[in-house]
Coordinates of C-alpha atoms in Angstrom, one line a residue:
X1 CA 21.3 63.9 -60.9
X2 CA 24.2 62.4 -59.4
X3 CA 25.9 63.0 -56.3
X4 CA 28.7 65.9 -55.9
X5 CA 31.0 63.9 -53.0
X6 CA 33.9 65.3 -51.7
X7 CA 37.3 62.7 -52.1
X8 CA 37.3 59.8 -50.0
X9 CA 36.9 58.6 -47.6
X10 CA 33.6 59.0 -46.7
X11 CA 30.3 56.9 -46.1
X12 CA 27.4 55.6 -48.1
X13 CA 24.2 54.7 -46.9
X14 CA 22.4 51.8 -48.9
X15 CA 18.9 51.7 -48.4
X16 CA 17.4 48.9 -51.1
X17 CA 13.8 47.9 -50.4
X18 CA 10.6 46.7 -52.1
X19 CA 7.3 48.3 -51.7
X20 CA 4.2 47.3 -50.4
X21 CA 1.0 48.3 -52.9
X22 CA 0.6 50.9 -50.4
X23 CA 1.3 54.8 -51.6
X24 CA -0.9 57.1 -50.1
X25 CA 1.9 59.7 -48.6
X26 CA 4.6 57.9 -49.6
X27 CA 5.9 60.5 -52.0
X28 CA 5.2 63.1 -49.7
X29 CA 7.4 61.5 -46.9
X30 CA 10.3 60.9 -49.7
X31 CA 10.6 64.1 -50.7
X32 CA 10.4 64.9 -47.4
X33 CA 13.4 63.0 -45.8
X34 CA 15.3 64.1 -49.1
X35 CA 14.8 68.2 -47.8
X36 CA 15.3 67.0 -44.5
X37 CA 18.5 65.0 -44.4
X38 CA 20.3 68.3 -46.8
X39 CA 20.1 69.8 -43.2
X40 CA 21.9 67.5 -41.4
X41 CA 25.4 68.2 -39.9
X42 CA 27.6 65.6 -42.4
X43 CA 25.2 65.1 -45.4
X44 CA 27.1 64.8 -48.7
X45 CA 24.5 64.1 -51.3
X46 CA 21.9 61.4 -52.1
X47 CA 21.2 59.3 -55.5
X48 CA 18.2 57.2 -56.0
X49 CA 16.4 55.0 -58.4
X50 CA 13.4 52.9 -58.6
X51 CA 12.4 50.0 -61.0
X52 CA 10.8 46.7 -59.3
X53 CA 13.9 47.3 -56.4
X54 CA 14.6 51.2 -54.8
X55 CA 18.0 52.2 -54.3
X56 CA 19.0 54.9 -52.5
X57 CA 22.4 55.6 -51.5
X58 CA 23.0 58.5 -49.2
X59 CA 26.7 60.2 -48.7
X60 CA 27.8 61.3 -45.2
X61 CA 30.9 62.4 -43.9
X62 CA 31.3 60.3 -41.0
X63 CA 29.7 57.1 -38.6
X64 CA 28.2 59.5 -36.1
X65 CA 26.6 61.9 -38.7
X66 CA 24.9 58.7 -40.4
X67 CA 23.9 57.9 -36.7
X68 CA 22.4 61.0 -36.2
X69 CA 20.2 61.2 -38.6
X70 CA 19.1 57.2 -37.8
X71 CA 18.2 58.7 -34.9
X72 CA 16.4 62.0 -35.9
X73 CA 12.7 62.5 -35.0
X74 CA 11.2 62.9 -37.9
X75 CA 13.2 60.5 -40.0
X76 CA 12.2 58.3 -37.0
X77 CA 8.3 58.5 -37.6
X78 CA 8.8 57.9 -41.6
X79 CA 10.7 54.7 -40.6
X80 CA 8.0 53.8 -38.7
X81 CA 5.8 54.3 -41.5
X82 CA 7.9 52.4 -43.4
X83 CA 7.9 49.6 -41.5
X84 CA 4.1 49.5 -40.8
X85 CA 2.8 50.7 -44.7
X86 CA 5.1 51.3 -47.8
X87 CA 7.8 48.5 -47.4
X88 CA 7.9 44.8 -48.3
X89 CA 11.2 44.4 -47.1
X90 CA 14.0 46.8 -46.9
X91 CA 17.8 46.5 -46.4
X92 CA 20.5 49.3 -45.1
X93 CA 24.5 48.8 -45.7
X94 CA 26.7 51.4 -44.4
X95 CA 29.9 51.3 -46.4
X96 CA 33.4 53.7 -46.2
X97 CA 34.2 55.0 -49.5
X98 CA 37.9 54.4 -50.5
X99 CA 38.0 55.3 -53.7
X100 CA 36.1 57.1 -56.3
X101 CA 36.6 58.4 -60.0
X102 CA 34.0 59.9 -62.4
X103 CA 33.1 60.3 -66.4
X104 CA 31.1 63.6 -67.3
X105 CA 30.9 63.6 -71.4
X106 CA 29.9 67.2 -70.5

């Protein structure tokens, strides 16, 4: 499903990695940070896809809500994880959204 953003401007989050062989609670902690970033203060929406690369683009509605969640706890700890277990190498590009336009066939 893709993401239901508000009009610009707002920000995207670029997270692109590769993965280690590791995946014991890897899933878990996804899903996890997925539930857990809808309850942030300034959290638009998130897409994500995964073949050889991940991508995962996050929507916020401003520099200090993308800060605050850097900086959450919990989100904290799986970054760590990240770091230690599940990632290769990873990548993050915050970007302001000028402009954006949609197709729906539907």
């Amino acid at each position: 499903m893709l993401a239901q953003t508000p009009q610009p401007p707002y920000y995207a989050v670029i997270f692109s990695s590769l993965r280690t062989s590791e995946t014991d609670g890897y899933g878990d902690t996804a899903t996890r940070m997925v539930e857990l970033a809808h309850e942030q203060p300034g959290f638009l929406g998130v897409e994500s896809a995964r073949q050889g690369v991940g991508i995962t683009v996050s929507y916020w509605d401003s520099l200090d809500a993308i800060r605050q969640w850097k900086q959450h706890a919990e989100h904290r700890l799986a970054q760590q994880q990240g770091r230690q277990r599940w990632y290769e190498s990873f990548t993050v590009r915050i970007c302001r959204v000028e402009q954006a336009y949609a197709f729906d066939r539907l």
